[in-house]
XYZ file of C-alpha atoms in Angstrom:
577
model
C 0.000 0.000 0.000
C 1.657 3.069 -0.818
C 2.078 5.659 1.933
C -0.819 7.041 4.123
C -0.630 10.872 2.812
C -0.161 10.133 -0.942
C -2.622 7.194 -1.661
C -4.747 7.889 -4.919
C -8.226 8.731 -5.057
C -11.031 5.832 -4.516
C -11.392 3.437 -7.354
C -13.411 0.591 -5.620
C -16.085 0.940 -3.416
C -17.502 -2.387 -1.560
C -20.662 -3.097 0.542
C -22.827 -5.545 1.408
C -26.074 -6.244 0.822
C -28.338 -8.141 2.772
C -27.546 -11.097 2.562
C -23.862 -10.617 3.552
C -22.339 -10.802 0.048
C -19.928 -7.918 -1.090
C -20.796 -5.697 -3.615
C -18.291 -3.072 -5.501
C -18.878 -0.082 -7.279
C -16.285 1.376 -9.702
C -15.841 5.210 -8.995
C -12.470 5.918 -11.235
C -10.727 4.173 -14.156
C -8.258 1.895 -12.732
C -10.047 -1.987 -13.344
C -9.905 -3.981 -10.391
C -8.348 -7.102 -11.927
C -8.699 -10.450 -9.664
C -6.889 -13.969 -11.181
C -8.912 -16.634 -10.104
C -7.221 -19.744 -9.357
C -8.156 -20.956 -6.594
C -11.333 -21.946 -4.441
C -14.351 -19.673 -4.731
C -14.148 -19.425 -0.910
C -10.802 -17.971 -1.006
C -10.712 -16.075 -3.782
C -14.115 -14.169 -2.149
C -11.407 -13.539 0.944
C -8.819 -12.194 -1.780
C -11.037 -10.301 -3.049
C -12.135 -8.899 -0.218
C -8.831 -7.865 1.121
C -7.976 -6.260 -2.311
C -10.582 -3.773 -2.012
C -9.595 -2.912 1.420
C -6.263 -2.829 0.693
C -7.109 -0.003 -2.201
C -9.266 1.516 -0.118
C -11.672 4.787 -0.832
C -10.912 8.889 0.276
C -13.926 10.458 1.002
C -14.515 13.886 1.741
C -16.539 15.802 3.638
C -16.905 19.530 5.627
C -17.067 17.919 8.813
C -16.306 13.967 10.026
C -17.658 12.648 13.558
C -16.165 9.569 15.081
C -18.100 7.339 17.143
C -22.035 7.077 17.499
C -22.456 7.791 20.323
C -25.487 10.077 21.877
C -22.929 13.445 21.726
C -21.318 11.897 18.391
C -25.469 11.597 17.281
C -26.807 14.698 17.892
C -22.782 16.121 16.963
C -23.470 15.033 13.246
C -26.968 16.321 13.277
C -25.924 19.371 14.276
C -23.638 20.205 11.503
C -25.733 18.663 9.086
C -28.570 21.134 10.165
C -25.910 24.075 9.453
C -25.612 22.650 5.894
C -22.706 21.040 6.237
C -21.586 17.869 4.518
C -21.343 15.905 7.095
C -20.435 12.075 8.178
C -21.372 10.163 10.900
C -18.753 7.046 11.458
C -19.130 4.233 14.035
C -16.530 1.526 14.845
C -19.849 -1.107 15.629
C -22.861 -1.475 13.887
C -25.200 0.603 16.655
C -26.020 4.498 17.563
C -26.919 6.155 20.497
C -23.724 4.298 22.918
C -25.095 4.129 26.203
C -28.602 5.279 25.836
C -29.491 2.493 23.340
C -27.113 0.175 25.474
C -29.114 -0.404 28.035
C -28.951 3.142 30.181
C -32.587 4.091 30.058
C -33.140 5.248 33.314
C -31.346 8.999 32.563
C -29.344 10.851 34.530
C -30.956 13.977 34.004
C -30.107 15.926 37.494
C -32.452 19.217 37.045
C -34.275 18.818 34.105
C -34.912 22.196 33.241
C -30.787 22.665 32.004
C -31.434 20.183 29.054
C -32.501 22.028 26.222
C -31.331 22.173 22.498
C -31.195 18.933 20.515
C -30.435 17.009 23.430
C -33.997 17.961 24.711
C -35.401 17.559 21.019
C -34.240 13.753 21.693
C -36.724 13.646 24.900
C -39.447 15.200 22.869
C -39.406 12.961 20.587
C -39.332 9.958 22.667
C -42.522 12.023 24.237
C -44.219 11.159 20.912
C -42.699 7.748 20.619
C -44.685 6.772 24.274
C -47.557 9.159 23.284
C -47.007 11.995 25.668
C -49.410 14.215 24.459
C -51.974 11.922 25.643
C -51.132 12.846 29.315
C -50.890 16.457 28.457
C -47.117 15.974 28.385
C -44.161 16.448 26.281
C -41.387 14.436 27.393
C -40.641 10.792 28.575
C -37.053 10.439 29.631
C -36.707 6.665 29.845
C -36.864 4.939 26.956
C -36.173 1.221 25.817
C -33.089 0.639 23.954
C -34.113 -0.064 20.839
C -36.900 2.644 20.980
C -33.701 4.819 21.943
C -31.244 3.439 18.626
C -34.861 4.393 16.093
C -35.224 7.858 17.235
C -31.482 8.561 16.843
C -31.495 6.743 13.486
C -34.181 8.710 12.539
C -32.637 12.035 13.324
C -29.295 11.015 11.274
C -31.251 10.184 8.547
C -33.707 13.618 8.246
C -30.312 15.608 9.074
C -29.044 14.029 5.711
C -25.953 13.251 7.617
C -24.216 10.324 5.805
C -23.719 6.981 8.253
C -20.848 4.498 7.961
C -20.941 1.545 10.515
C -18.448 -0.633 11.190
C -15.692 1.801 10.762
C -12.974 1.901 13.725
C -9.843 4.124 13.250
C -6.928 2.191 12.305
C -5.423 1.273 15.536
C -1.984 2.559 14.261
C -1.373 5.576 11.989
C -5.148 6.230 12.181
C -4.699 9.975 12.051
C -2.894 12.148 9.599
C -1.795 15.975 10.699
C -0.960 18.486 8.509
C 0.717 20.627 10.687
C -1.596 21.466 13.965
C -4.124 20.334 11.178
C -6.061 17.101 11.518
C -5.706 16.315 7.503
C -7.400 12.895 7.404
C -8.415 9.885 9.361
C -8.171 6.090 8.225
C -10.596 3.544 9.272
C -9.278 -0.451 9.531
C -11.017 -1.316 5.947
C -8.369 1.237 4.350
C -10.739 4.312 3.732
C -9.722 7.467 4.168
C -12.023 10.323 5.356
C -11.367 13.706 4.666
C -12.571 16.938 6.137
C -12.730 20.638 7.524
C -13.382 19.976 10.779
C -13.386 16.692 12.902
C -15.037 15.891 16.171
C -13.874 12.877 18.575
C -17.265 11.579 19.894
C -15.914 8.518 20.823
C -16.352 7.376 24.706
C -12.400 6.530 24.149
C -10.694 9.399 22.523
C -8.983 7.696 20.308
C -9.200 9.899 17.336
C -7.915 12.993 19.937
C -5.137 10.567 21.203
C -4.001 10.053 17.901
C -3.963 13.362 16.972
C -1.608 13.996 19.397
C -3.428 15.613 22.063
C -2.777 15.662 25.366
C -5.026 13.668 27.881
C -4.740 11.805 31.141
C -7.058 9.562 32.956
C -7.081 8.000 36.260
C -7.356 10.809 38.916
C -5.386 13.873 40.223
C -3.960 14.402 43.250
C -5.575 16.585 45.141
C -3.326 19.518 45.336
C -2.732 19.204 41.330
C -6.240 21.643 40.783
C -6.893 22.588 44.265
C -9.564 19.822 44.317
C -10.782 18.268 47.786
C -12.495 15.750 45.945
C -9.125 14.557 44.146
C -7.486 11.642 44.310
C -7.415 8.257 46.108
C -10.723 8.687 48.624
C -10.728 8.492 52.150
C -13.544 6.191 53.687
C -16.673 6.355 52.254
C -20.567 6.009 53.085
C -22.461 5.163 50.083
C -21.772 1.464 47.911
C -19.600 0.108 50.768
C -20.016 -2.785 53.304
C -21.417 -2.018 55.714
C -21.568 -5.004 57.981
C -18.209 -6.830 58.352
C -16.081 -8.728 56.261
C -13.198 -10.403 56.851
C -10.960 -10.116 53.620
C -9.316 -13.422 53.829
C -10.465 -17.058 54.248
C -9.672 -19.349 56.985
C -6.386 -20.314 55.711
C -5.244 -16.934 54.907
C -5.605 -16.743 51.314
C -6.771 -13.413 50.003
C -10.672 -13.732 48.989
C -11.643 -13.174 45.115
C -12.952 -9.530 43.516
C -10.592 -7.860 46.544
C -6.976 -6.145 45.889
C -3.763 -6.746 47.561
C -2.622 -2.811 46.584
C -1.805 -0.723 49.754
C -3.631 2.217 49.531
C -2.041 5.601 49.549
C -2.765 8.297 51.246
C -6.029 9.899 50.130
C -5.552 12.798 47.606
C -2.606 11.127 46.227
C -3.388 10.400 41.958
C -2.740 7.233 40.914
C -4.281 6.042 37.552
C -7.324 3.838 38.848
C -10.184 4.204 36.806
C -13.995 4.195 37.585
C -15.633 1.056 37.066
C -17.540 0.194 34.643
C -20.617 -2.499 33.940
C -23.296 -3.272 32.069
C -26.824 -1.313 32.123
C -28.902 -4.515 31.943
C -32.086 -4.505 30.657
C -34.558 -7.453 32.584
C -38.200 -7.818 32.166
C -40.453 -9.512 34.629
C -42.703 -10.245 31.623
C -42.899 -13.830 31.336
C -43.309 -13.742 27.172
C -40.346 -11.659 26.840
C -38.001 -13.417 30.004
C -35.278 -14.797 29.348
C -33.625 -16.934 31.808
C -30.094 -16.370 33.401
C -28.068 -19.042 31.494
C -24.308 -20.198 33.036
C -21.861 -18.834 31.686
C -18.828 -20.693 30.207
C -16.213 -20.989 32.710
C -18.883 -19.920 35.782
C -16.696 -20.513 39.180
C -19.012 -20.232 42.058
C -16.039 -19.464 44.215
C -15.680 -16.103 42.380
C -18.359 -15.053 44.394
C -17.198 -16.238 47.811
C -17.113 -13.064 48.973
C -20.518 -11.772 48.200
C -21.973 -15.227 50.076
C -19.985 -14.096 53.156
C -21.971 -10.677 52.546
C -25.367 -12.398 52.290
C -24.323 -14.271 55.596
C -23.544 -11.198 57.346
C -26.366 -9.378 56.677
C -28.436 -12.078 56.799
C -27.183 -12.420 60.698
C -27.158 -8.470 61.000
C -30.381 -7.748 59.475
C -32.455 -10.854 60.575
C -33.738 -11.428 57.100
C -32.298 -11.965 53.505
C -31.773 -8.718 52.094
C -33.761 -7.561 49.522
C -33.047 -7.542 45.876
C -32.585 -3.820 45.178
C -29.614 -3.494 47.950
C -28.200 -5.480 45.734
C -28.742 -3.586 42.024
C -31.167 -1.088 40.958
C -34.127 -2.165 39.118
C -35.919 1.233 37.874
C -38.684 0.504 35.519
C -38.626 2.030 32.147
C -41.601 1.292 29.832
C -43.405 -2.328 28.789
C -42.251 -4.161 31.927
C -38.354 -3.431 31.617
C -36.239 -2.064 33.848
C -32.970 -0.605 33.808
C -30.472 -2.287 35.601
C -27.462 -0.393 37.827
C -24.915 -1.503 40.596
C -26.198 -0.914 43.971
C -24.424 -1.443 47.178
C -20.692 -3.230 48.417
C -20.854 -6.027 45.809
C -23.239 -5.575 42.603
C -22.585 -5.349 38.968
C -19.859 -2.925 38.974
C -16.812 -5.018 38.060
C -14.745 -3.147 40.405
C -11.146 -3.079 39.473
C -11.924 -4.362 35.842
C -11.535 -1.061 34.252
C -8.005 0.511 35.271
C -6.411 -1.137 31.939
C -8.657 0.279 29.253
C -7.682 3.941 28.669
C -4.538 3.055 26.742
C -5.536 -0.616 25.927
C -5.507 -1.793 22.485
C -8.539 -2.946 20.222
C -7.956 -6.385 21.272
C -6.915 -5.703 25.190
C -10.312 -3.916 25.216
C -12.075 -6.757 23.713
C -11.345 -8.852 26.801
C -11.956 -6.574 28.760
C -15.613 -6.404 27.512
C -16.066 -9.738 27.887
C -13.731 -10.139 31.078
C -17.072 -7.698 32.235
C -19.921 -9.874 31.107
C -18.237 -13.059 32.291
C -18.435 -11.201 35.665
C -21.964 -10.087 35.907
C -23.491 -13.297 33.832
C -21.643 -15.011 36.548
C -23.096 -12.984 39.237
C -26.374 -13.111 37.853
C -26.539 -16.931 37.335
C -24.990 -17.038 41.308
C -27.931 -15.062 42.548
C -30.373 -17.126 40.578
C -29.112 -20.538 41.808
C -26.968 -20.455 44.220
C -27.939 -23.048 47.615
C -25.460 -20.139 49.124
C -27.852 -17.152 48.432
C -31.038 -16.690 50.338
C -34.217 -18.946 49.028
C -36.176 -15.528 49.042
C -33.641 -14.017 47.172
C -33.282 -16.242 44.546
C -36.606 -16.287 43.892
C -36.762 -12.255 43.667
C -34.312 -12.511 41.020
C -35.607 -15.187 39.110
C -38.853 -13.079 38.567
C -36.785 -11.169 35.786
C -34.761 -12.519 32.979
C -33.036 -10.763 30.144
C -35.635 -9.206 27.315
C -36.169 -11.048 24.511
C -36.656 -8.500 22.076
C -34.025 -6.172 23.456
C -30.443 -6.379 21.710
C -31.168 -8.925 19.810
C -28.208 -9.310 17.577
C -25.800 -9.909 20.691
C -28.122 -12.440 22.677
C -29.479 -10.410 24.584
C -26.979 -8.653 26.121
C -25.767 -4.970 25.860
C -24.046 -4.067 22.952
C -22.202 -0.735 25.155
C -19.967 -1.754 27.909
C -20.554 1.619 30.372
C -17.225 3.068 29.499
C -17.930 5.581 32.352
C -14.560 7.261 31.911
C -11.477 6.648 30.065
C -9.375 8.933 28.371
C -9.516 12.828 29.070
C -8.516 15.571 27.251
C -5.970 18.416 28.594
C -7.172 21.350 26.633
C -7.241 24.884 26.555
C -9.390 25.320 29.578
C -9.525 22.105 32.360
C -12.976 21.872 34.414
C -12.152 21.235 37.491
C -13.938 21.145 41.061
C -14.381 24.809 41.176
C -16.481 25.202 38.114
C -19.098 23.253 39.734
C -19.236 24.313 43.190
C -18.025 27.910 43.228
C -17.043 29.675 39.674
C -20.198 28.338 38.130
C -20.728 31.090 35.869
C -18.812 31.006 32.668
C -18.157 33.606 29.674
C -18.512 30.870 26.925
C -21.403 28.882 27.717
C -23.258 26.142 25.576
C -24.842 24.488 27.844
C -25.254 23.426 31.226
C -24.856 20.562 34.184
C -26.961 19.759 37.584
C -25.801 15.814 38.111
C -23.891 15.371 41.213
C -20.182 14.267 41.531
C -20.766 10.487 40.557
C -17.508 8.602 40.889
C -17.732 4.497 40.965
C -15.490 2.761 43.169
C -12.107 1.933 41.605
C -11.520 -1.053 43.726
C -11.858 -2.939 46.767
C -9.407 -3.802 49.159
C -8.384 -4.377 53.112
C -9.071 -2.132 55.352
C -7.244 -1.198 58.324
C -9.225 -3.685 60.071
C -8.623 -6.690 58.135
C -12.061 -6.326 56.677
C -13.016 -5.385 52.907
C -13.629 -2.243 51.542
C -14.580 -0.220 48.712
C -12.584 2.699 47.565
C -13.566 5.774 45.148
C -17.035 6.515 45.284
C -18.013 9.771 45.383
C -21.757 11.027 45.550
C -21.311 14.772 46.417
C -24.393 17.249 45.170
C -23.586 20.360 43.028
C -26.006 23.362 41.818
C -26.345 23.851 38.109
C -23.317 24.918 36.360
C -22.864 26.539 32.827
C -20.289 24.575 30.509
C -17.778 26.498 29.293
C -17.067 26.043 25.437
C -13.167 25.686 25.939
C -13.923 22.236 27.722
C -14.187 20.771 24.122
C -11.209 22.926 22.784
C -7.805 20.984 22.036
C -5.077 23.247 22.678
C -4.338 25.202 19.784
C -0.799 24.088 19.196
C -1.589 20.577 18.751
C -4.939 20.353 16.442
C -6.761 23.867 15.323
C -9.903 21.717 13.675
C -10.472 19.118 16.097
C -13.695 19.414 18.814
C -14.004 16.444 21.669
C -17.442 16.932 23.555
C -17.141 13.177 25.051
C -13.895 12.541 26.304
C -13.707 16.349 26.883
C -11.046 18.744 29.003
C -12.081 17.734 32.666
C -10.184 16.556 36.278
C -11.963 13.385 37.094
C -14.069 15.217 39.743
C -15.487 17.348 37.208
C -15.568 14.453 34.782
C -17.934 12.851 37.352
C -20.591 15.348 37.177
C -20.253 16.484 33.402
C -20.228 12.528 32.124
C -24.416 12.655 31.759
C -25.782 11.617 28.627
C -27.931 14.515 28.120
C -24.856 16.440 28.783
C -22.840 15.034 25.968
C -25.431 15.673 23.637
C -25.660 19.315 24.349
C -22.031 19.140 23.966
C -22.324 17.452 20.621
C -24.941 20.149 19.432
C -22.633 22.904 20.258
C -20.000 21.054 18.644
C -21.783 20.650 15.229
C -22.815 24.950 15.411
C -19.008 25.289 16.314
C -17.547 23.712 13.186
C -19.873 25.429 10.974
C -18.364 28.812 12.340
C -14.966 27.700 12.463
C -15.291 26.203 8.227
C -17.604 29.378 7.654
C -14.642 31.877 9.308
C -11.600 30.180 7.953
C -10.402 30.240 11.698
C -8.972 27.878 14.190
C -11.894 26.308 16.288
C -10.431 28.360 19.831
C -10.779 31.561 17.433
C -14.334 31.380 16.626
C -16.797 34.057 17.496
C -18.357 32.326 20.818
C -21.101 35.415 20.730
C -22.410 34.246 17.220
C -21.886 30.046 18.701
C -24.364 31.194 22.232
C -26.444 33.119 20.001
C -27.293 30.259 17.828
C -27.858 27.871 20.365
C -30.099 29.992 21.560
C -31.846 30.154 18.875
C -31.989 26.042 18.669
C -33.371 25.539 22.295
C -30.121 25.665 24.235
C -30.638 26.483 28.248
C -27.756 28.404 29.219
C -29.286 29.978 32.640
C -31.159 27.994 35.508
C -34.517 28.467 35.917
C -36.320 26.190 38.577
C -39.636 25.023 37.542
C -41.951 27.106 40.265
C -43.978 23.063 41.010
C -40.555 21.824 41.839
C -40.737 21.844 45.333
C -44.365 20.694 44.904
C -43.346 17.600 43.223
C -40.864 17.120 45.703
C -43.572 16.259 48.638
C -46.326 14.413 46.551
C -44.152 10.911 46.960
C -44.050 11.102 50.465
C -48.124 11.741 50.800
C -48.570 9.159 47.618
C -47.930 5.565 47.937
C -48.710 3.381 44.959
């Protein structure tokens, strides 16, 4: 193949139609000439790999990477400016998390959504027939109510879609410069454009680019942050009755970590942890049972039968399902499920590695996560170890038949609930939420609290296990700035990141809300408009002309509490149903 930056215009383009057999298109005069000698089988591979190998540049005014939510309502964005724009996602699904199972969303106050990330609530509104109930929103839909809405939004915005297109893993990204020139996906296409924004939960097209990011978490004194760092002891997902972190023999217990802890506020690079947003329905048609997982271990789960025990002895009864995971109900008998408590679906400690991993480290580390909670899952359901009450509780619920139904049933988003972040022109740190919340460049704004997963669990002073990490810490709405997105200019001039954005991992915490990468995504797509429409950098834009457009589009840049707020706020203690 002849060098990244000088390859020759597209001559082949290949597809598939569907019924999984590849179809080319010419699109220049050089015949694509294939010798057939050989099997029909493996000539069909050949000829495959030939028409990667010669690959296709396409160009456009703006190119998103990754479908997520932001990356969504990113591309739809520009496209509504008039901009050519694509849309390209490594898998073969839109929407990330809130068609992967995240239903139940993390709105905070609802009145700071606005713009097209409100326009996605609306029209889930419809979708459930609102209007019906004198209403204009629903906020929790099913996933693959979720992944039509978004797909219907790409496709009025005229914004073209490629699925199944990851970022070459090496030499991905070409740079003109402080220019981001082109991007190359795996099947040897090349995508040209003006402007390009990382959507991706990962950052890989930003780390390739050269940018500079971090992840893990600060020390405290790095930003001034008391929040920073490794966390002192904590209240909420913890254990709470006692458990020794070692068996009779000695020998460490599984799911807990040898590591010493430091001193809290000290950084280290432990991630968040991440898990699956299951989706279970209680409806019998649509259940389907917890199967065992290849290689299930009970022992795995020693420790969380010593829990059980404990409480059990503490408590004086087996403890109820939702101490152990959230079950909030979204519509049709489905619920969205979440970690709750000491030991839940959070695979604590799973997560550290996959900043910086490659494609394939990553991999494993999606399924090293559903080999833990399928385990977990089948251990609640069957266990002689778990509570008779309890089992039955869980076995009331069962995956959802018609729910991700390309991947058994199963997610097709791991939570990537933090990875790589960006360290851009402007850092949001602990401050911007609390105390400076006020910002010259606004585009949008945040009300979620601080909402750190633990990053692992380990032995306490004591000799008994803890958790370590969480942080649940309430904050008053906060305008986001537009510099969070903002590379610095010396290292890319026409690159935006609204996902894996300029942030400590406090403020991370708070600004990592769905609805909040969409607004980011919106003001992304209006931002590269101005930047291709100006000629100028993407930190020299005029930010007046970006809030006054926004504006225009919906976007809530001041809080303004709805006046039945604090109504609302008493009925559920007067109404039980």
């Amino acid at each position: 193949m002849p060098a990244h930056g000088g390859r020759a215009k597209k001559r082949v383009e290949m597809s598939l139609d569907p019924a999984g057999k590849s179809a080319c298109a010419t699109a220049g005069p050089m015949p694509l000439v294939l010798h057939i000698a050989i099997t029909m089988q493996t000539s069909a591979l050949f000829f495959v790999a030939a028409l990667a190998a010669s690959g296709a540049v396409r160009d456009f005014d703006v190119v998103v990477y990754g479908g997520t939510a932001g990356g969504v309502v990113a591309a739809v964005g520009a496209a509504r400016e008039g901009l050519k724009t694509a849309l390209l996602e490594p898998g073969g699904h839109l929407g990330g998390m809130v068609s992967g199972g995240l239903g139940w969303t993390d709105y905070g106050k609802k009145e700071v959504i606005g713009g097209y990330a409100l326009e996605f609530y609306y029209r889930v509104g419809r979708h459930y027939q609102m209007p019906l109930h004198g209403q204009d929103l629903a906020w929790r839909p099913e996933p693959h109510v979720a992944e039509e809405i978004f797909r219907s939004m790409v496709k009025e915005a005229g914004v073209t879609l490629f699925e199944h297109q990851r970022l070459r893993e090496k030499g991905g990204v070409r740079k003109d410069g402080a220019r981001v020139a082109g991007i190359a996906t795996e099947n040897g296409d090349e995508f040209t454009a003006k402007v390009f924004i990382d959507s991706s939960y990962e950052g890989d097209l930003m780390a390739q680019a050269g940018v500079t990011y971090t992840f893990g978490r600060e020390s405290s004194s790095q930003y001034g942050e008391s929040l920073a760092g490794v966390r002192d002891q904590t209240p909420y997902h913890q254990f709470l009755v006692d458990v020794p972190a070692h068996d009779a023999a000695g020998k460490l217990l599984p799911e807990v970590s040898s590591r010493q802890l430091p001193p809290p506020g000290t950084a280290d690079k432990a991630v968040q942890s991440y898990n699956y947003r299951m989706c279970f329905t209680d409806v019998a048609a649509n259940r389907v049972p917890f199967a065992r997982p290849a290689g299930y271990d009970p022992a795995r789960y020693e420790l969380l039968a010593r829990l059980l025990r404990a409480r059990m002895q503490a408590e004086g009864r087996a403890p109820a399902l939702n101490s152990l995971m959230t079950l909030d109900r979204i519509p049709n008998g489905k619920t969205d499920v979440n970690n709750n408590g000491a030991f839940s679906t959070d695979y604590i400690g799973g997560s550290w590695n996959y900043p910086d991993a490659s494609y394939a480290e990553r991999a494993r580390i999606w399924q090293a996560h559903k080999d833990y909670q399928a385990g977990l899952f089948y251990f609640l359901a069957n266990d002689p170890q778990v509570p008779e009450a309890l089992r039955q509780e869980l076995n009331r619920w069962g995956l959802c038949k018609d729910e991700f139904t390309d991947t058994d049933n199963w997610p097709h988003q791991l939570y990537i609930r933090e990875s790589r972040r960006m360290v851009g022109e402007y850092v949001v740190v602990q401050k911007d939420l609390q105390t400076e919340r006020a910002k010259p460049d606004p585009i949008g704004m945040g009300s979620y609290n601080s909402d750190s997963h633990n990053v692992e669990r380990i032995v306490g002073p004591d000799g008994n296990v803890r958790n370590e990490g969480d942080m649940q810490v309430g904050v008053q709405p906060y305008q986001i700035p537009y510099r969070v997105m903002l590379p610095k200019q010396a290292e890319a001039v026409n690159l935006l990141v609204p996902v894996a954005f300029s942030a400590s991992h406090v403020a991370y915490s708070s600004l990592r809300m769905e609805p909040q990468y969409m607004i980011l995504g919106h003001a992304a797509g209006v931002a590269a408009k101005l930047a291709i429409e100006s000629g100028k950098p993407v930190q020299a834009i005029d930010v007046a002309a970006l809030i006054a457009t926004l504006r225009k589009q919906g976007a809530v840049l001041e809080y303004v509490p709805s006046p039945q707020a604090p109504a609302l706020q008493t009925f559920p203690r007067l109404v039980r149903q």
